[in-house]
Coordinates of N, CA and C in Angstrom, one line a residue:
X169 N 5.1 14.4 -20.7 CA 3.8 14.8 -20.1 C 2.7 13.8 -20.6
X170 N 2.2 12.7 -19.8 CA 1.4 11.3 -20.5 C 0.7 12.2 -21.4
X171 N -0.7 12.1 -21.6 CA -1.8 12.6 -22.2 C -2.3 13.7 -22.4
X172 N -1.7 14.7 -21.3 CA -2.3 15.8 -21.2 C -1.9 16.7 -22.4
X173 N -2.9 18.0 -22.2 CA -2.9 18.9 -23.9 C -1.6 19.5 -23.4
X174 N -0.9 20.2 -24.9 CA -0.1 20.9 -24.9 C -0.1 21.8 -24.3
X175 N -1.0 22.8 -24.0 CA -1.7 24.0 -23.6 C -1.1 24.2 -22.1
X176 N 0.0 24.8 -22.3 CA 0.8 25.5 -20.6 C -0.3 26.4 -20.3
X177 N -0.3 26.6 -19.1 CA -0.9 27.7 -18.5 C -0.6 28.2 -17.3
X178 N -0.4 29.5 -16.9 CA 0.1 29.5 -15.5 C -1.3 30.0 -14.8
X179 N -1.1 30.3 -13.5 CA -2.3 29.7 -12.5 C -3.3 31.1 -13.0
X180 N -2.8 32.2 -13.1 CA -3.8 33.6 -13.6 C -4.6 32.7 -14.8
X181 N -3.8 32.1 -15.4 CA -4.6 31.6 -16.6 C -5.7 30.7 -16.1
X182 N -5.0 29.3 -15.2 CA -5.7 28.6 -14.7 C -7.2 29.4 -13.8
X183 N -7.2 29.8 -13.7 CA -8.3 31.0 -12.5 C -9.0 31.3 -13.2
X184 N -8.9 32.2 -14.5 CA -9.6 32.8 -15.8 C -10.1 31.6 -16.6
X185 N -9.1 30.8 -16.6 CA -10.5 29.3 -17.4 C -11.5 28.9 -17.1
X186 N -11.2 28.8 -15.3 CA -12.5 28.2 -14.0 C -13.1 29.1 -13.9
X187 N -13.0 30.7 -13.9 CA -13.5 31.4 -12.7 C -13.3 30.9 -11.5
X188 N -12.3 30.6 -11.1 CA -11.8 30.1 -9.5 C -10.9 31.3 -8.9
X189 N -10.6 31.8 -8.0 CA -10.1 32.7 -7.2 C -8.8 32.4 -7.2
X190 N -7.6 33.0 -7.3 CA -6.5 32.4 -7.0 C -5.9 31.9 -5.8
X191 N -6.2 32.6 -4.4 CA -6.1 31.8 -3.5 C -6.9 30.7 -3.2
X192 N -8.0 30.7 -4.0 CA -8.5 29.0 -3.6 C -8.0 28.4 -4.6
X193 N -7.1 28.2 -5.8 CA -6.7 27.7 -6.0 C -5.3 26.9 -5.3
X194 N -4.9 28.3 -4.7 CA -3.3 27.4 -4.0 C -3.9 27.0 -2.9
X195 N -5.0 27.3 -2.2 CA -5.4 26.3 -0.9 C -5.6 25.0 -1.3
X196 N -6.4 24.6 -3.0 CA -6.8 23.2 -3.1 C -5.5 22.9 -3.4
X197 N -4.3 23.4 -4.0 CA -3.3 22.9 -3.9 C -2.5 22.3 -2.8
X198 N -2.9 23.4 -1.9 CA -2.3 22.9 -0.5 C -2.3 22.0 0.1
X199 N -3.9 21.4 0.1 CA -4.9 20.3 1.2 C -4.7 19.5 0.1
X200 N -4.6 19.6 -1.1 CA -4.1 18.3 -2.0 C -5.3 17.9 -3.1
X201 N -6.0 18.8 -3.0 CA -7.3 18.6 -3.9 C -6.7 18.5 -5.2
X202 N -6.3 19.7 -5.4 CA -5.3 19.6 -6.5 C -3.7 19.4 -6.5
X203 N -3.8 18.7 -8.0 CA -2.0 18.4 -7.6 C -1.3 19.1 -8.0
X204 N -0.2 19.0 -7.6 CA 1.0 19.8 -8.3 C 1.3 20.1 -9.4
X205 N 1.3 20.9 -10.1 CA 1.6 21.3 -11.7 C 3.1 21.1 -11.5
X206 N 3.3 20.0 -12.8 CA 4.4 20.2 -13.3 C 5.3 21.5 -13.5
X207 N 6.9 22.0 -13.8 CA 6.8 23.1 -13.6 C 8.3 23.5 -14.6
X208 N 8.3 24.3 -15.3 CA 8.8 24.7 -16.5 C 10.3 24.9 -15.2
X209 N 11.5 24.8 -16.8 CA 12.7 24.7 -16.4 C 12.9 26.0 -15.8
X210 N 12.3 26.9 -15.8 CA 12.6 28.4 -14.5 C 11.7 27.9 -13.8
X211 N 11.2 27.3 -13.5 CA 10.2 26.9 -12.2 C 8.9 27.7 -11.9
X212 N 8.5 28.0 -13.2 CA 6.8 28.0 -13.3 C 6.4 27.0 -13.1
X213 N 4.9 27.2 -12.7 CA 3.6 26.5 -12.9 C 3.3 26.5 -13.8
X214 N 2.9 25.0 -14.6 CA 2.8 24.8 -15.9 C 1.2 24.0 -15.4
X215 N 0.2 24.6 -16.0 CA -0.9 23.9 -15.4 C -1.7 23.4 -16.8
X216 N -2.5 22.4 -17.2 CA -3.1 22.3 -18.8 C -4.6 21.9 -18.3
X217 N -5.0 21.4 -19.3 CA -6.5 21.1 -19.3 C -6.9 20.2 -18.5
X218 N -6.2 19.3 -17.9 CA -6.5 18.2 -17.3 C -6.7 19.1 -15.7
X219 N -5.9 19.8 -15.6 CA -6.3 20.7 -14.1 C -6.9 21.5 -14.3
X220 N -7.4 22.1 -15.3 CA -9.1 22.8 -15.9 C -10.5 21.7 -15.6
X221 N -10.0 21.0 -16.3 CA -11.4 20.2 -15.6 C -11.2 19.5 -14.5
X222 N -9.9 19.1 -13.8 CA -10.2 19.1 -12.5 C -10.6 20.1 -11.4
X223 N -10.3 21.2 -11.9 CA -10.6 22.2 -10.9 C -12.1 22.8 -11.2
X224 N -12.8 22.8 -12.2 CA -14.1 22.6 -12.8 C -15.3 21.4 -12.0
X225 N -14.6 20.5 -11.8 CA -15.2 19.4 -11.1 C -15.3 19.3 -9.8
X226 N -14.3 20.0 -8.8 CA -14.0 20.5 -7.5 C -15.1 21.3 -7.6
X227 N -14.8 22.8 -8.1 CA -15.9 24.0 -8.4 C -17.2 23.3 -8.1
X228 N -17.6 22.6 -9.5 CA -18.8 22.1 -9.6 C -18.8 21.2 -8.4
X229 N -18.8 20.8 -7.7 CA -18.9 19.8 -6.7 C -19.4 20.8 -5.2
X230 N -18.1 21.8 -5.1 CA -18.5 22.6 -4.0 C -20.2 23.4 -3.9
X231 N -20.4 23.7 -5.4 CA -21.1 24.1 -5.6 C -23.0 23.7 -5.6
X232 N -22.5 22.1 -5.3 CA -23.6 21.5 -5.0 C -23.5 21.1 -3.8
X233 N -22.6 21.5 -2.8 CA -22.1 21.4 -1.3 C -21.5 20.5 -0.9
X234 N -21.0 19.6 -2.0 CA -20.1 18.3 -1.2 C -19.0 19.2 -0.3
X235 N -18.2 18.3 0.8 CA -17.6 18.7 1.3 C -16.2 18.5 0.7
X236 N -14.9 19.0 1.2 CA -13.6 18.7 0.4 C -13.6 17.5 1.1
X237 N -13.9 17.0 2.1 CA -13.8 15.7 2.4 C -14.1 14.5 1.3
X238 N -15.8 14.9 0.9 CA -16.4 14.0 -0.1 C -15.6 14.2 -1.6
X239 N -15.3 15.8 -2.0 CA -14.9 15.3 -2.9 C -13.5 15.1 -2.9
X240 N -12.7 15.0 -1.7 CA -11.4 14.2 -1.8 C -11.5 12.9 -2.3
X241 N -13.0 11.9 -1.9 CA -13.0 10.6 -1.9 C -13.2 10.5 -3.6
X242 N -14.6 11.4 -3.6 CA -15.0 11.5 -5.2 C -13.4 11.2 -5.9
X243 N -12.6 12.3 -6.3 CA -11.5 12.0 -7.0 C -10.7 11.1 -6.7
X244 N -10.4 10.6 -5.6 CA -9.7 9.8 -5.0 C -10.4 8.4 -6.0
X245 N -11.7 8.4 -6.2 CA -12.2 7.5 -7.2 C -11.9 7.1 -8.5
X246 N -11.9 8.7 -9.2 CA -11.5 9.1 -10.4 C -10.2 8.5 -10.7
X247 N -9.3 9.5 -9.8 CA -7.5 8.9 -9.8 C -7.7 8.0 -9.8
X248 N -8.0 6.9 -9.4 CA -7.6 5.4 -9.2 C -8.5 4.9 -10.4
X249 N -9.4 5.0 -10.7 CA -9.9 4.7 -12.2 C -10.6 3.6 -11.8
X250 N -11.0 3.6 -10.7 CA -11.9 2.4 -9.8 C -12.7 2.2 -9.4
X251 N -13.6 3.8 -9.7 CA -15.3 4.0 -9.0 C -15.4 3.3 -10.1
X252 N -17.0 2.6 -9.4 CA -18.3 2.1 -10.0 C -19.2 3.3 -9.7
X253 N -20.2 3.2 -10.4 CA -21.3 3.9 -10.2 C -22.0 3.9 -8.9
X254 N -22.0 2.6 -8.6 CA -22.4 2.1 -7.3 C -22.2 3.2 -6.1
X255 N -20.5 2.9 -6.4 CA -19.9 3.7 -5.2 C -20.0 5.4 -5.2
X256 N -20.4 6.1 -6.3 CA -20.6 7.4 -6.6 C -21.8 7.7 -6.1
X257 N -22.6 6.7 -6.0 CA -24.1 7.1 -6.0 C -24.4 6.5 -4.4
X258 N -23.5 5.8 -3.6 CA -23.3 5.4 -2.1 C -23.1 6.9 -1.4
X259 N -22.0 7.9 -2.2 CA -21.3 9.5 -2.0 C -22.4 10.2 -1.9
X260 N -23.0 10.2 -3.3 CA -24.8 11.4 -3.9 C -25.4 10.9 -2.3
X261 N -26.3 9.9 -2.2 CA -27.2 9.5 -1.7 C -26.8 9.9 -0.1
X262 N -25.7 9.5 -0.1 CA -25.3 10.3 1.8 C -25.4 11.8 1.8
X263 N -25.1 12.5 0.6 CA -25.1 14.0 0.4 C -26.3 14.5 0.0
X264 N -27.1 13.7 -0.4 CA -28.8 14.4 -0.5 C -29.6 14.0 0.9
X265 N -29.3 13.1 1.6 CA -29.8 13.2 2.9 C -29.3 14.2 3.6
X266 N -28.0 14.3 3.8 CA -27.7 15.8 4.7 C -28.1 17.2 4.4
X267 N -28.3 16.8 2.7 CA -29.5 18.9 2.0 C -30.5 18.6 2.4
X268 N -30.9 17.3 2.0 CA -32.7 17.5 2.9 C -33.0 17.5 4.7
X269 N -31.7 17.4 5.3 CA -32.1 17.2 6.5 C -31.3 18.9 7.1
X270 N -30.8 19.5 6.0 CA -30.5 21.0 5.8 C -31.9 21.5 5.9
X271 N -32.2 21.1 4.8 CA -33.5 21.9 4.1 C -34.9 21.7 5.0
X272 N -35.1 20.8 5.5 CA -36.1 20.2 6.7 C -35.8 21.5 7.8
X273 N -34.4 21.4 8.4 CA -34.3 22.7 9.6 C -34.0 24.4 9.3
X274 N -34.1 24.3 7.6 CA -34.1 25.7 7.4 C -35.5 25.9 7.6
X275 N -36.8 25.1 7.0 CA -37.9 25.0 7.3 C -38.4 25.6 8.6
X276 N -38.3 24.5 9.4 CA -38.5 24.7 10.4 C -38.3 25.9 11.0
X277 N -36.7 26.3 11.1 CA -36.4 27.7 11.2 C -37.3 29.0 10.8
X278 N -37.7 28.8 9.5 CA -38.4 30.0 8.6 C -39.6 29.8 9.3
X279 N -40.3 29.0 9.8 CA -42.0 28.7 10.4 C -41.8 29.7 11.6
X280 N -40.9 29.4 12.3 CA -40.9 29.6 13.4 C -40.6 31.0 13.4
X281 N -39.3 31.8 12.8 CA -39.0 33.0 12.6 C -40.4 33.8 11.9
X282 N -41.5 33.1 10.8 CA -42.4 34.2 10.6 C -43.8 34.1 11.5
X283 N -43.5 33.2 12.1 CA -44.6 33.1 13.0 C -44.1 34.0 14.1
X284 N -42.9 34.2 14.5 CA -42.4 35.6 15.8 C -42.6 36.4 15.1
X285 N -41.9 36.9 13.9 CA -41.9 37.9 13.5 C -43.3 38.5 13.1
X286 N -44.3 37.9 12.6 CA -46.0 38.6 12.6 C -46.2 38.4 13.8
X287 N -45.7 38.3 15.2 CA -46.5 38.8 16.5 C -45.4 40.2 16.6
X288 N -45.1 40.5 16.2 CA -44.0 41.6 16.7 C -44.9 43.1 16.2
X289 N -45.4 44.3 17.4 CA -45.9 44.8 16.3 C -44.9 46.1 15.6
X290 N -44.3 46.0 16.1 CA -43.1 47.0 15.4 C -42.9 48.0 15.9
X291 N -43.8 48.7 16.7 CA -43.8 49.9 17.1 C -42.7 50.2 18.2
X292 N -42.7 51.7 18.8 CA -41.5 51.9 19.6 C -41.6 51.4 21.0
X293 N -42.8 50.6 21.1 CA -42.5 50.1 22.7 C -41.4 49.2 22.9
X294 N -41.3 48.8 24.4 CA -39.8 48.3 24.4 C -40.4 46.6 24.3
X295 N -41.3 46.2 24.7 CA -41.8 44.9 24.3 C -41.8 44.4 22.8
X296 N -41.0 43.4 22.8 CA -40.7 42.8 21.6 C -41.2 41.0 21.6
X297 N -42.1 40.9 20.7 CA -42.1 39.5 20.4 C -41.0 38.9 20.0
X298 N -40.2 39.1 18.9 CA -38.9 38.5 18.7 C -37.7 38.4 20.4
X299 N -37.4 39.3 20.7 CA -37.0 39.1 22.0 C -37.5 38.3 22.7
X300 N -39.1 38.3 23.1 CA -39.5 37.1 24.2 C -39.3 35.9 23.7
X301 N -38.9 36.0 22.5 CA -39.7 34.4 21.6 C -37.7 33.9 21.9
X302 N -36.9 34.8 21.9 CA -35.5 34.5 21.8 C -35.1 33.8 23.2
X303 N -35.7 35.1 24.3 CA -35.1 34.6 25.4 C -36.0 33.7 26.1
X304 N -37.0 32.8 25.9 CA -37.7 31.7 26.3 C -37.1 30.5 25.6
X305 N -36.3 30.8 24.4 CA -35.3 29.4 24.4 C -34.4 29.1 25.3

């Protein structure tokens, strides 16, 4: 086993180290995010630290909304032991333009939703601001 820690774990374990769910663990298994755990002579999953902080890194990743796309590439970096900074920050820089161009049309969205929503006056008539404002799109 090259470098990795002694520390067997099987995937309940694996899940309780991350807080990761267990079917999203076998899905990142699946699509290949994560690799295959080695696997004990009865044919456990033998998972160690090195797939703790891989799956920690994925987590953290999703979590700032890269896509499994991006961070397929991200690790795909890693594994190969061949990112530059350069090229990590080529990854960031395309992924903070798409939150701010998120964040620009949530914007927009919220102006426009409280500006219908304070013409609405709430009462039981059947005329609704929100509805006119819907069906004139």
């Amino acid at each position: 086993m090259d470098n990795r820690s002694v520390k067997a774990l099987r995937r309940v374990d694996l899940a309780r180290a991350t807080g990761c769910n267990l079917e999203t663990i076998r899905y990142y298994e699946t699509v290949g995010i994560m690799p295959d755990p080695p696997r004990t002579a009865k044919g456990y999953r033998c998972y160690d630290d090195i797939h703790v902080r891989r799956l920690k890194f994925v987590m953290r990743s999703r979590d700032l909304g890269f896509s499994l796309e991006e961070i397929r590439g991200l690790l795909g970096l890693v594994d190969d032991r061949a990112q530059t900074c350069a090229q990590v920050q080529t990854v960031a820089e395309t992924h903070l333009e798409d939150v701010q161009a998120k964040i620009a049309d949530l914007t927009r969205i919220e102006r426009v939703l409280s500006e219908t929503v304070a013409r609405c006056t709430g009462d039981a008539a059947p005329e609704c601001a929100v509805i006119d404002a819907l069906l004139e799109a």
